[in-house]
Coordinates of C-alpha atoms in Angstrom, one line a residue:
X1 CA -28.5 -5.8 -63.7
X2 CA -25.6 -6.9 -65.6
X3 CA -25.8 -7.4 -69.4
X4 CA -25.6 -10.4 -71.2
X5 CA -22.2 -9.8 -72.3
X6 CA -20.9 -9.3 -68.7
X7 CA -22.9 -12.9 -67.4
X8 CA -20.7 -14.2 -70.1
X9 CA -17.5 -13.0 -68.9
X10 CA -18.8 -14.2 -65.1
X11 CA -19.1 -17.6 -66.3
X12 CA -15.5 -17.6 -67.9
X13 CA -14.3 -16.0 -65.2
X14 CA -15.5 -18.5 -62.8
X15 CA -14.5 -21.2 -64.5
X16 CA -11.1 -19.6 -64.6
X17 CA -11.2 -19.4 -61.1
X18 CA -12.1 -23.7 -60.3
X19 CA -9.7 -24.4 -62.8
X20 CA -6.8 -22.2 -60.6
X21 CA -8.1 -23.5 -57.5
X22 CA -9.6 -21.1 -56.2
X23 CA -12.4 -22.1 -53.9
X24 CA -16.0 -19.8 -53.5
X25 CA -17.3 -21.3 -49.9
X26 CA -20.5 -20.1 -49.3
X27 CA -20.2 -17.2 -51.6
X28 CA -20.3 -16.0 -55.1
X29 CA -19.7 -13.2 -57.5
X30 CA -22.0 -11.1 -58.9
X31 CA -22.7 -7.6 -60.9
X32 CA -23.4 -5.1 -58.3
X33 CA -24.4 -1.5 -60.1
X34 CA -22.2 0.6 -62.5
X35 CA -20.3 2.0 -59.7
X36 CA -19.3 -0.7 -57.9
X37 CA -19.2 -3.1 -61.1
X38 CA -19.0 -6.8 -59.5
X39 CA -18.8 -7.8 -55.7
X40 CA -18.2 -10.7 -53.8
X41 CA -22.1 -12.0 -51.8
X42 CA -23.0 -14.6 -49.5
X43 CA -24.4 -17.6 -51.1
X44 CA -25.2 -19.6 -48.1
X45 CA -24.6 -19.6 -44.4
X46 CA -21.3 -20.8 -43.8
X47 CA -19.8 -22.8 -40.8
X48 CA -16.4 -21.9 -40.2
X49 CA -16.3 -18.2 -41.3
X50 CA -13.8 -19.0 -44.5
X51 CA -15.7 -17.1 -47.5
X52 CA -12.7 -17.3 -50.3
X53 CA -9.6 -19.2 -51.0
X54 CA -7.0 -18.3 -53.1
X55 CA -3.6 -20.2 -54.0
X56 CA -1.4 -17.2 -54.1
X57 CA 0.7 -19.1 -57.2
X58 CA -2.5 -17.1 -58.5
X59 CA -1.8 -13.9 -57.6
X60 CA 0.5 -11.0 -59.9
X61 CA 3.4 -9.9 -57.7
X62 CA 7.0 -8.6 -59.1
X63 CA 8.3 -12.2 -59.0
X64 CA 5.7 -13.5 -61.1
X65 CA 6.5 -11.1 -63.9
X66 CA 10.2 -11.4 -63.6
X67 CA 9.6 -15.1 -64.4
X68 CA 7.7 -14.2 -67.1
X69 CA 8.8 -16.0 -70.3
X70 CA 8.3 -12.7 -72.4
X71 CA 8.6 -9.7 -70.3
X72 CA 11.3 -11.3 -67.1
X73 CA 14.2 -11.1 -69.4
X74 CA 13.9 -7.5 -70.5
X75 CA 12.2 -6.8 -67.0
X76 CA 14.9 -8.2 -65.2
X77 CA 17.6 -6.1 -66.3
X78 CA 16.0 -2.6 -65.8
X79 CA 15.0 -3.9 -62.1
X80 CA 18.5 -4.8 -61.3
X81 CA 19.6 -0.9 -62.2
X82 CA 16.6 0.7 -61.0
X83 CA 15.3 1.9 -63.9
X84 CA 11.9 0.2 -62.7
X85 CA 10.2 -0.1 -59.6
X86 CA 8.1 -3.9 -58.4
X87 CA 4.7 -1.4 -59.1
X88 CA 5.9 -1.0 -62.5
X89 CA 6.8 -4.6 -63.1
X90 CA 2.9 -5.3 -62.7
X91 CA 2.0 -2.1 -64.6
X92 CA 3.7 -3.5 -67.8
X93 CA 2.6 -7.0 -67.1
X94 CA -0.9 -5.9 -67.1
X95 CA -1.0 -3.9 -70.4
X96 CA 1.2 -7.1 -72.1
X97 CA -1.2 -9.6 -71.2
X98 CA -4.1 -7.6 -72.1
X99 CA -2.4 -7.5 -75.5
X100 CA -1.9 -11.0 -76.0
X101 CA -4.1 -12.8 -78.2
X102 CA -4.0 -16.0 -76.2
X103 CA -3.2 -14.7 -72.5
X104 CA -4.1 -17.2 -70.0
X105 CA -5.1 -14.5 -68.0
X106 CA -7.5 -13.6 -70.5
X107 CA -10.9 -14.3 -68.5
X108 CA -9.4 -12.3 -65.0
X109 CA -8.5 -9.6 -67.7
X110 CA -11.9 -9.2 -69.2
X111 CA -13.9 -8.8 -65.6
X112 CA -11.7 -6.0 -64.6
X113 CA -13.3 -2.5 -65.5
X114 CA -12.2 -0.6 -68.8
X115 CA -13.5 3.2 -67.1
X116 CA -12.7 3.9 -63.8
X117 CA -13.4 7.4 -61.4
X118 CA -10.7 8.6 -60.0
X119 CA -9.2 12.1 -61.6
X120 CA -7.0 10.5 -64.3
X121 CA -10.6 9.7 -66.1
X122 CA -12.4 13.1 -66.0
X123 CA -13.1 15.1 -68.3
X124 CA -11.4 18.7 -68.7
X125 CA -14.6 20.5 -67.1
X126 CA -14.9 17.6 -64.9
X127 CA -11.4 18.2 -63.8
X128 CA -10.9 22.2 -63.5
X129 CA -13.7 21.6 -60.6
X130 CA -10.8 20.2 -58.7
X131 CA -8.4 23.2 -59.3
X132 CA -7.1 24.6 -55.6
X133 CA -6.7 21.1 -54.1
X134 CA -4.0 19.0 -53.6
X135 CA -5.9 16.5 -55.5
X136 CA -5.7 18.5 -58.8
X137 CA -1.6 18.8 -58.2
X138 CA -1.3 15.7 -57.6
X139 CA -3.6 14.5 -60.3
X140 CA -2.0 16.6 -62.8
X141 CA 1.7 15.2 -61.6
X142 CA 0.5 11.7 -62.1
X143 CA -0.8 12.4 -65.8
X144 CA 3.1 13.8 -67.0
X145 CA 4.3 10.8 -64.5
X146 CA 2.4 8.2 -67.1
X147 CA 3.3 9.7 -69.9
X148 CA 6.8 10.3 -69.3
X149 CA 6.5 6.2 -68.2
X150 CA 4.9 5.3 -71.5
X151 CA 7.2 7.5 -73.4
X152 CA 10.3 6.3 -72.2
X153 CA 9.4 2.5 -71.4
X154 CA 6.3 1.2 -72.2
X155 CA 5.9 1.9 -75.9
X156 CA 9.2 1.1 -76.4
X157 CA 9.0 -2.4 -74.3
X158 CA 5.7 -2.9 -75.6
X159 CA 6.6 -2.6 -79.5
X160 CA 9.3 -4.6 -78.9
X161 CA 6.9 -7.2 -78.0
X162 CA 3.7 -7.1 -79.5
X163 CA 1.8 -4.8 -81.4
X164 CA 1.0 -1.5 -79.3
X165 CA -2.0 0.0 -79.0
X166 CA -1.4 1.4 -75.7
X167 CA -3.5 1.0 -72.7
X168 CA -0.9 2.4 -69.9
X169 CA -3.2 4.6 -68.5
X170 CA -5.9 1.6 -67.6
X171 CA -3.4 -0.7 -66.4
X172 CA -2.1 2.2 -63.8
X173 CA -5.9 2.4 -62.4
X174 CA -6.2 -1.4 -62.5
X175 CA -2.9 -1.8 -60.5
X176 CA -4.3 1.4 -58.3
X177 CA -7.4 0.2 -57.4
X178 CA -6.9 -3.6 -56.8
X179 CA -3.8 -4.1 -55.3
X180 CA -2.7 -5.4 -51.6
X181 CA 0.2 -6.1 -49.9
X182 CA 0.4 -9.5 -48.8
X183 CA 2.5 -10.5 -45.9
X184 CA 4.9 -13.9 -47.3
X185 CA 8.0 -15.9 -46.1
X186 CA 11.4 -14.9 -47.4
X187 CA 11.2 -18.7 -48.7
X188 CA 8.3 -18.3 -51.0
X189 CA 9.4 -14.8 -52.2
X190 CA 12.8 -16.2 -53.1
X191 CA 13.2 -20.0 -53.3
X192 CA 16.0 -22.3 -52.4
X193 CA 16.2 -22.8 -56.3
X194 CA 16.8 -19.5 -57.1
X195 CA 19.1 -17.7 -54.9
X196 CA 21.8 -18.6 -56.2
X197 CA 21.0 -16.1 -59.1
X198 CA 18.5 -13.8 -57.8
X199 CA 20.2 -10.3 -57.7
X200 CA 16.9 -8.7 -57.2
X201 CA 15.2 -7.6 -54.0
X202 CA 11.4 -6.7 -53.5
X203 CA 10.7 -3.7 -51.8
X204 CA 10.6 -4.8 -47.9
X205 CA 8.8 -1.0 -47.1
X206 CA 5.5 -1.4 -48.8
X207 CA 3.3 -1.5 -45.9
X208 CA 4.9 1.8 -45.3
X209 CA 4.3 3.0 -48.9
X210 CA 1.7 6.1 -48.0
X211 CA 3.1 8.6 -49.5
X212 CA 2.8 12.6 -48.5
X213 CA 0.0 15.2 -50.5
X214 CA 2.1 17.3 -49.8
X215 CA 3.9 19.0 -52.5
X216 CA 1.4 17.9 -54.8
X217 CA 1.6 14.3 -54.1
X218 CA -1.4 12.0 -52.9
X219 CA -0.9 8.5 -52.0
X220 CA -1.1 6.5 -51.3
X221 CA -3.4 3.9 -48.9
X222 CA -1.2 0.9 -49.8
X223 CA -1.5 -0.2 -46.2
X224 CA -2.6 -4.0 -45.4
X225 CA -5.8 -3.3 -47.3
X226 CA -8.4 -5.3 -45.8
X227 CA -6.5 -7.6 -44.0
X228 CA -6.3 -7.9 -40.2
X229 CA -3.4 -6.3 -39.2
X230 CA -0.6 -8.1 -37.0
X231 CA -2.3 -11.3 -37.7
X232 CA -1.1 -13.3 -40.5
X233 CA -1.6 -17.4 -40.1
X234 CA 1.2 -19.0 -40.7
X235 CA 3.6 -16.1 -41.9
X236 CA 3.8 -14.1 -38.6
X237 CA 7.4 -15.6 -37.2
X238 CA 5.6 -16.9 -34.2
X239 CA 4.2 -19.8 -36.8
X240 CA 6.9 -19.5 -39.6
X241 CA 10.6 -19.1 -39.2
X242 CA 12.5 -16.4 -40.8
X243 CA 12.1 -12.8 -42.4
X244 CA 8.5 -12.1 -43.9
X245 CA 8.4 -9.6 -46.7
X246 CA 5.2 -7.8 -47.9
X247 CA 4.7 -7.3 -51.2
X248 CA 2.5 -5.9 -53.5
X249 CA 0.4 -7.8 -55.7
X250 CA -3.2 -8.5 -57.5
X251 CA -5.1 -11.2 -56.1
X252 CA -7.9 -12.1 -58.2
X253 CA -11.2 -13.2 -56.5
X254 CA -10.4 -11.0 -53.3
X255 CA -9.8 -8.3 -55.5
X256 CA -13.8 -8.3 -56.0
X257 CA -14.3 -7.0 -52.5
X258 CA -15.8 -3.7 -52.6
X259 CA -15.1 -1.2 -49.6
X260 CA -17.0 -0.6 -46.5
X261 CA -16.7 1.7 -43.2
X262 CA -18.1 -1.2 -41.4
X263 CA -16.4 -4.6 -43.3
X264 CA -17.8 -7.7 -43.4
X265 CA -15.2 -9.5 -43.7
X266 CA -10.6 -9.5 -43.4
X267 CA -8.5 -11.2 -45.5
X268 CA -5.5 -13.0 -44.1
X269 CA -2.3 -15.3 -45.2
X270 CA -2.5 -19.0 -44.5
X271 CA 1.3 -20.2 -44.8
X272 CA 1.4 -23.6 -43.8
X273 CA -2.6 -24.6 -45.1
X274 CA -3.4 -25.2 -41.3
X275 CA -6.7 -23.2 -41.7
X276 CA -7.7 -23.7 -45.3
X277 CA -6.1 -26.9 -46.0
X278 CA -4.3 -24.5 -48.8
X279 CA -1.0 -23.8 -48.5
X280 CA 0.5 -20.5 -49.4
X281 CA -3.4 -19.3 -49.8
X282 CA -5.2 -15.8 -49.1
X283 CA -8.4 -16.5 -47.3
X284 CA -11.2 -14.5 -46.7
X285 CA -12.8 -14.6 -43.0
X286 CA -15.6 -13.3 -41.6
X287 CA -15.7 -10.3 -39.5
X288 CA -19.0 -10.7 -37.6
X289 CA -19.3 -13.9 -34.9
X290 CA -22.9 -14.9 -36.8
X291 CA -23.4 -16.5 -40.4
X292 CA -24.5 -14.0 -43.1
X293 CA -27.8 -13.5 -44.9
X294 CA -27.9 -15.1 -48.1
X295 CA -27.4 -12.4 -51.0
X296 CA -25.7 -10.3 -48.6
X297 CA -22.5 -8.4 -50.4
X298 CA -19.1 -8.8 -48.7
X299 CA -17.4 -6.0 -48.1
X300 CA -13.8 -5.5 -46.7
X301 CA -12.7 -1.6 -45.6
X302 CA -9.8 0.0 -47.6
X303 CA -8.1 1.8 -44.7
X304 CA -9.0 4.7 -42.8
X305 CA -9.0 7.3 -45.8
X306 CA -10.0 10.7 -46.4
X307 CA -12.0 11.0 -49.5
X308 CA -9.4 12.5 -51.6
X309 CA -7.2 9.4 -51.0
X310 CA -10.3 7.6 -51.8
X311 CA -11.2 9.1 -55.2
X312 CA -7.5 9.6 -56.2
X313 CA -7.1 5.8 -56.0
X314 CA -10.2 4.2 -55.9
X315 CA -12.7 6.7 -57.9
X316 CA -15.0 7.3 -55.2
X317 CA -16.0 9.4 -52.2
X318 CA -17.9 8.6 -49.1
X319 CA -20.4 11.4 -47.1
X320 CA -19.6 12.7 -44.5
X321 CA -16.8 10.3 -44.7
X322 CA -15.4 10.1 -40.6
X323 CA -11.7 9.9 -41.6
X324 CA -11.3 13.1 -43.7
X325 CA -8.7 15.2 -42.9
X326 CA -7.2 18.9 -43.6
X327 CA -3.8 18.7 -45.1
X328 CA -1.8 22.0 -44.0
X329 CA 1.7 22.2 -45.3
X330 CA 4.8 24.8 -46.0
X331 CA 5.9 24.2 -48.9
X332 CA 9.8 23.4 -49.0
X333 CA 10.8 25.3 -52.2
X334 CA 9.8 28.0 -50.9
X335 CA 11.9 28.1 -47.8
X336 CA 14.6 29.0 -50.5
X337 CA 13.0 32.7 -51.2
X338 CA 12.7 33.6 -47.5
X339 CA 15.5 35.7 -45.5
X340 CA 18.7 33.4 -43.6
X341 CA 16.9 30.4 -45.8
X342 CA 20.5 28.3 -45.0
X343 CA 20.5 28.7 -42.0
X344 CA 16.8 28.1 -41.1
X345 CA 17.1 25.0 -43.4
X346 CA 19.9 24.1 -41.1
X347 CA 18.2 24.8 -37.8
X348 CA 14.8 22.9 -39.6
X349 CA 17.0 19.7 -39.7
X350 CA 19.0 20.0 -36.2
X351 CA 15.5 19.9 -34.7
X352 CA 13.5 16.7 -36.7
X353 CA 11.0 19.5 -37.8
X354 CA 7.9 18.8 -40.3
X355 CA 6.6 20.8 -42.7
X356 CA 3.4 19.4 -42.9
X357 CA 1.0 18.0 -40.9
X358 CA -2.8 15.8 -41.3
X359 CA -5.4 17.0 -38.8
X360 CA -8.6 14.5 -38.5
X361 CA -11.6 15.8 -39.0
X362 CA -12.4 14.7 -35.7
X363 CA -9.8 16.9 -34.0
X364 CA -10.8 20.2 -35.9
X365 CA -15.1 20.0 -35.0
X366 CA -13.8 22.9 -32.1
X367 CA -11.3 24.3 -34.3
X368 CA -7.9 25.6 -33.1
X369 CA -8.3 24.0 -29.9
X370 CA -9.9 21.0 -28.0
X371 CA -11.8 20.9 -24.6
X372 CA -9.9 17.9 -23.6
X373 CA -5.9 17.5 -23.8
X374 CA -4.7 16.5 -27.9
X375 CA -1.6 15.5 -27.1
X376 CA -0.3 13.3 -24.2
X377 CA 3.1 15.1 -23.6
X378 CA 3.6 18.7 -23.9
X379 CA 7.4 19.8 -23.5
X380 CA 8.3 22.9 -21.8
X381 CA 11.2 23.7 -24.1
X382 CA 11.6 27.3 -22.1
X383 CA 15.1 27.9 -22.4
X384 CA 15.5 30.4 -19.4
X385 CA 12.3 30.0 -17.2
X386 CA 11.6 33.6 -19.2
X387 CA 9.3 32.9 -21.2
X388 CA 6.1 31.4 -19.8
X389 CA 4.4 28.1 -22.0
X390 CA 0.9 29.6 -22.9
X391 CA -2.0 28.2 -21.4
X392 CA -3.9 26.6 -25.0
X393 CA -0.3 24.8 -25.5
X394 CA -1.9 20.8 -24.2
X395 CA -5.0 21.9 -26.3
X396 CA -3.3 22.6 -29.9
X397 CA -4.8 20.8 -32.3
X398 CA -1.5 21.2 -34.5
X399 CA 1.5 18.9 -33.8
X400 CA 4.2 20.1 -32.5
X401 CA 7.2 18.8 -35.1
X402 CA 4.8 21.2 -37.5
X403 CA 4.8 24.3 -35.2
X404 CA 8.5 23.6 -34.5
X405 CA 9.1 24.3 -38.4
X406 CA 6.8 27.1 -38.8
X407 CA 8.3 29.1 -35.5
X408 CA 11.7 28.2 -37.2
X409 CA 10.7 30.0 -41.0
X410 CA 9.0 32.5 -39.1
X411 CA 12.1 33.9 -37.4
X412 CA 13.6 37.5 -37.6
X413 CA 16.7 38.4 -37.9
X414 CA 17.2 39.6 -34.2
X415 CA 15.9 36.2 -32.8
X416 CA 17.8 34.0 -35.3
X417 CA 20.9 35.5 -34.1
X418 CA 19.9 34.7 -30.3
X419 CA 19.1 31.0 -31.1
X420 CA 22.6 31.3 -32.6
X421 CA 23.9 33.0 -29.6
X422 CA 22.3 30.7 -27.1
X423 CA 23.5 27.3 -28.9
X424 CA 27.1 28.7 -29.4
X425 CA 27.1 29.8 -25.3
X426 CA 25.4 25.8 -25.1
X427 CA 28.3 23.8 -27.0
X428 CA 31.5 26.6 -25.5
X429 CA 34.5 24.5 -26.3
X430 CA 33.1 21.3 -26.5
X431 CA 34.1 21.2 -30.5
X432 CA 32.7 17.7 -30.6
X433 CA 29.7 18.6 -28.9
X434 CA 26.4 19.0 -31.3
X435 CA 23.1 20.6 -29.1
X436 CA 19.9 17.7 -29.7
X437 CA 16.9 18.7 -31.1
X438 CA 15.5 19.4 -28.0
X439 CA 17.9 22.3 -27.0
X440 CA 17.8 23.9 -30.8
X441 CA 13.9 23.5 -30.1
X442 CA 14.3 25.4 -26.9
X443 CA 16.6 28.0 -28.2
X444 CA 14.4 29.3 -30.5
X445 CA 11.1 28.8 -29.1
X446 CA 12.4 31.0 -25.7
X447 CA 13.6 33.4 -29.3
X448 CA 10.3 33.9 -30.6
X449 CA 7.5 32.0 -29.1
X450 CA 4.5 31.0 -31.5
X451 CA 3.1 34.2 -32.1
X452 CA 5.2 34.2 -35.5
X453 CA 4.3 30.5 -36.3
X454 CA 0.5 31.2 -35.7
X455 CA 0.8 33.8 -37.7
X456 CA 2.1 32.2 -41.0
X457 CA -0.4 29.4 -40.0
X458 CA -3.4 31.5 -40.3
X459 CA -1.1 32.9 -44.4
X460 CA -1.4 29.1 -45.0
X461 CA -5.0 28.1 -44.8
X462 CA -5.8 31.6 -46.4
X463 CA -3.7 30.9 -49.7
X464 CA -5.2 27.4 -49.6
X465 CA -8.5 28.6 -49.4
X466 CA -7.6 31.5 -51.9
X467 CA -6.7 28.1 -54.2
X468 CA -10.2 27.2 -54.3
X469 CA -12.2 30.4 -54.4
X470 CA -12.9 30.1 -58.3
X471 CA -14.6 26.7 -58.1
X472 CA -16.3 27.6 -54.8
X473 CA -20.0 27.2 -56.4
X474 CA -22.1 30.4 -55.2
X475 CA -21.9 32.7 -52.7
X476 CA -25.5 32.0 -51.1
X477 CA -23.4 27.7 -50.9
X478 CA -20.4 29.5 -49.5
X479 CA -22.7 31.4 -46.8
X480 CA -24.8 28.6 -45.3
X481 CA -21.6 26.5 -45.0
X482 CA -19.9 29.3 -43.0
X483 CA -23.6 29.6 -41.0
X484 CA -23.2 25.9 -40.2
X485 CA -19.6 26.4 -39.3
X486 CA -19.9 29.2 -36.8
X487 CA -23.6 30.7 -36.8
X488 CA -22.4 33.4 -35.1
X489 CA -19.7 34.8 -37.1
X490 CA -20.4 38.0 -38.6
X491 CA -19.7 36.8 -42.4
X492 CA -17.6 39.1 -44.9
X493 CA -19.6 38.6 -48.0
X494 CA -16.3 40.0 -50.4
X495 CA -14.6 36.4 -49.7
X496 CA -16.0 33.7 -51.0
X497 CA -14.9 30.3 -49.7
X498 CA -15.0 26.4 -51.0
X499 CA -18.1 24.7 -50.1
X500 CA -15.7 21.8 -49.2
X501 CA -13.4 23.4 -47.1
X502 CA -15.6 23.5 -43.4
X503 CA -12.2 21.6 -42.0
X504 CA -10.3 24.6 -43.3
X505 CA -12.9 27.4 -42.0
X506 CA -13.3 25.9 -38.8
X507 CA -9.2 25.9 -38.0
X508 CA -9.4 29.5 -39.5
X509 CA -12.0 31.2 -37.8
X510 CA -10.3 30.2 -34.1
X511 CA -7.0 31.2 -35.5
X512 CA -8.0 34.9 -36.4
X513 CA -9.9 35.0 -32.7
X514 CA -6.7 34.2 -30.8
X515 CA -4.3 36.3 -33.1
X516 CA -7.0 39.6 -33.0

């Protein structure tokens, strides 16, 4: 039950909201628990399916802050020389208006949560129970990331401004946890009025912006959170001529939707106001064909992510969560310490290779290999008939630009210099002539095969799990999940194993069968 306090900063809030334009049909907000904080609920059955409208003059995107009348000037120059980035932009706008005595954006500002639980907020013990994942890397990378960022710009900016107290940190999460990209017409991004002297370009990639865990990075789930993908009204170019941009951007209102496997509810882009009567409005639309309960909360789903990605941007974890997934990855500085590291590095790129690669959990319940075919093409890359593709090859679980790196760092020195051999017989005197991926591919799978590859596969998921042994809980945890796993593997009581790494055990197990 919310406090008395919080009711207080509802009622602002809403009022906020009527005075913007924004428009609750048939729903309302309300305090959910002390997890979720506030969510968006049906207040009434609705006709036509439209929940929320929301002018999007309302919402914070780069443009808005490099209009700002205080922070655009000084903004504006860094973003011309890339010294910041548009996520920044809001970053900095939302720790300066928090700051502000008399920000307009005062009673958004207040219902937005001051604690949050993703890794950034946990305590030390809390946080050494993550050491051996790619979430503690990552985690820890972030934390000198915003604090190199408040070093260097936003105490500096900030002084400059106002008086600092600093609140970096928060506004990171805030802009972390609540931001979508939202599909609009070149024409609103940059009007008529101001091309003439807009040197600055929003980032056209952001629906694209996942970023790898690998290397200790973990990112990133900025797809079209919660909208219906491919669907825009009135931006798509079937409805609206010219380029659409997505950008990035806090929408207040929708930005109460909580997260569900099975939403309740998409938002979309109405362009011309031919669905909302709203021009240049975010709606929120029904997902189900019949009217909701009253007092039911609307939900919309944050992607298809595995609960890392979930608590290092959101703060929270789902069981048994159906889109987990086992990260497996060679890392690339260390292709630098192994033998011929130029040249591999050389034959790595000639072929398009990858050195990591996401397996579903849904893929890895039979571990190394699947009953039925996982991938729909499986390429005989046999160079002289020779050597024979292995019979598991259209059941591999693990994709083949991965295994084409691995058989690459796995070579010896006799079979790097017949992949060399083979590609020089390939080009003869054709100077100009370069072999494709597919022949380098060839050449050095008819070299060495996979037995290599599988080999520094199985090296890989042991150091990972090594990683994780010292915050593995106890032994009698680490047993009944390897029971569950595989009941009838004989279990070596000297290794202890992460209760949370079944995905990893399950890939592991199958591995050691096939290699002996």
């Amino acid at each position: 039950m919310a406090s008395s306090d919080e009711e207080a900063k509802l009622e602002r809030f809403l009022q906020w909201l009527q005075v913007n334009r924004v428009e609750l049909r048939g729903t309302k907000i309300k305090y959910c628990d002390t997890n979720k904080g506030f969510g968006i609920f049906s207040a009434d059955e609705t006709s036509d399916g439209i929940l929320l409208v929301v002018p999007l003059d309302l919402a914070i995107t780069p443009m808005r802050v490099l209009q700002d009348a205080l922070l655009g000037p000084e903004c504006r120059t860094w973003f011309e020389e890339g010294e910041v980035d548009d996520r920044l932009l809001m970053i900095l706008f939302l720790t300066l208006e928090r700051l502000r005595k008399k920000s307009s954006w005062k009673p958004y500002l207040d219902m937005l949560p001051r604690t949050f639980g993703n890794p950034l907020w946990f305590t030390d013990e809390e946080f050494l129970e993550l050491k051996g994942t790619t979430l503690y890397r990552a985690t820890e990378l972030q934390k000198k990331s915003l604090q190199s960022l408040y070093d260097n710009k936003v105490e500096g900016l900030v002084k400059k401004l106002l008086t600092l107290d600093g609140d970096s940190e928060r506004a990171n999460s805030v802009f972390w946890t609540r931001a979508l990209n939202i599909p609009l017409p070149h024409s609103y991004v940059f009007p008529q009025t101001q091309v003439g002297d807009s040197n600055f370009s929003i980032s056209k990639d952001s629906e694209h912006s996942t970023e790898h865990i690998a290397s200790g990075e973990l990112v990133s789930g900025k797809d079209e959170k919660g909208s219906r993908a491919q669907d825009v009204n009135g931006v798509t170019s079937a409805s609206t001529p010219g380029e659409t941009i997505w950008v990035e951007g806090l929408v207040p209102g929708i930005d109460f939707c909580n997260h569900d496997l099975k939403a309740a509810a998409v938002w979309e882009v109405d362009g011309m106001g031919s669905i909302t009567g709203v021009p240049f409005s975010m709606y929120l639309l029904s997902a189900e064909p019949s009217p909701f309960g009253i007092e039911r909360e609307i939900s919309i789903s944050y992607g298809n992510k595995g609960n890392e990605e979930l608590l290092y941007l959101y703060g929270f974890v789902i069981d048994n969560n159906p889109d987990d997934y086992l990260m497996v990855h060679y890392p690339r500085e260390a292709i630098q310490s192994v033998p011929f590291s130029e040249l591999k590095s050389q034959l790595l790129e000639a072929q398009k290779a990858e050195l990591r690669c996401l397996l579903p959990r849904s893929l890895l319940d039979q571990g190394y290999s699947l009953e039925s075919t996982a991938r729909s093409v499986v390429c005989n890359y046999s160079w002289s008939g020779q050597r024979n593709m292995p019979s598991y090859l259209n059941k591999l679980v693990f994709p083949e630009n991965f295994l084409t790196a691995l058989r690459t760092i796995a070579l010896k020195e006799e079979e790097l210099f017949q992949v060399s051999s083979m590609l020089e017989e390939l080009v003869g005197s054709e100077e100009e002539r370069q072999p494709s991926d597919t022949e380098v591919r060839s050449a050095v799978w008819e070299a060495c095969g996979d037995s290599g590859a599988l080999q520094l596969l199985v090296d890989l998921l042991q150091t990972k799990m090594m990683d994780l042994e010292d915050n593995s809980g106890t032994e009698d945890c680490d047993n009944e999940l390897l029971k569950e796993i595989h009941p009838s593997q004989s279990l070596d009581r000297e290794i202890v194993y992460n209760k949370n790494l079944s995905l990893v055990l399950r890939v592991q197990f199958s591995l050691k069968a096939y290699l002996g």
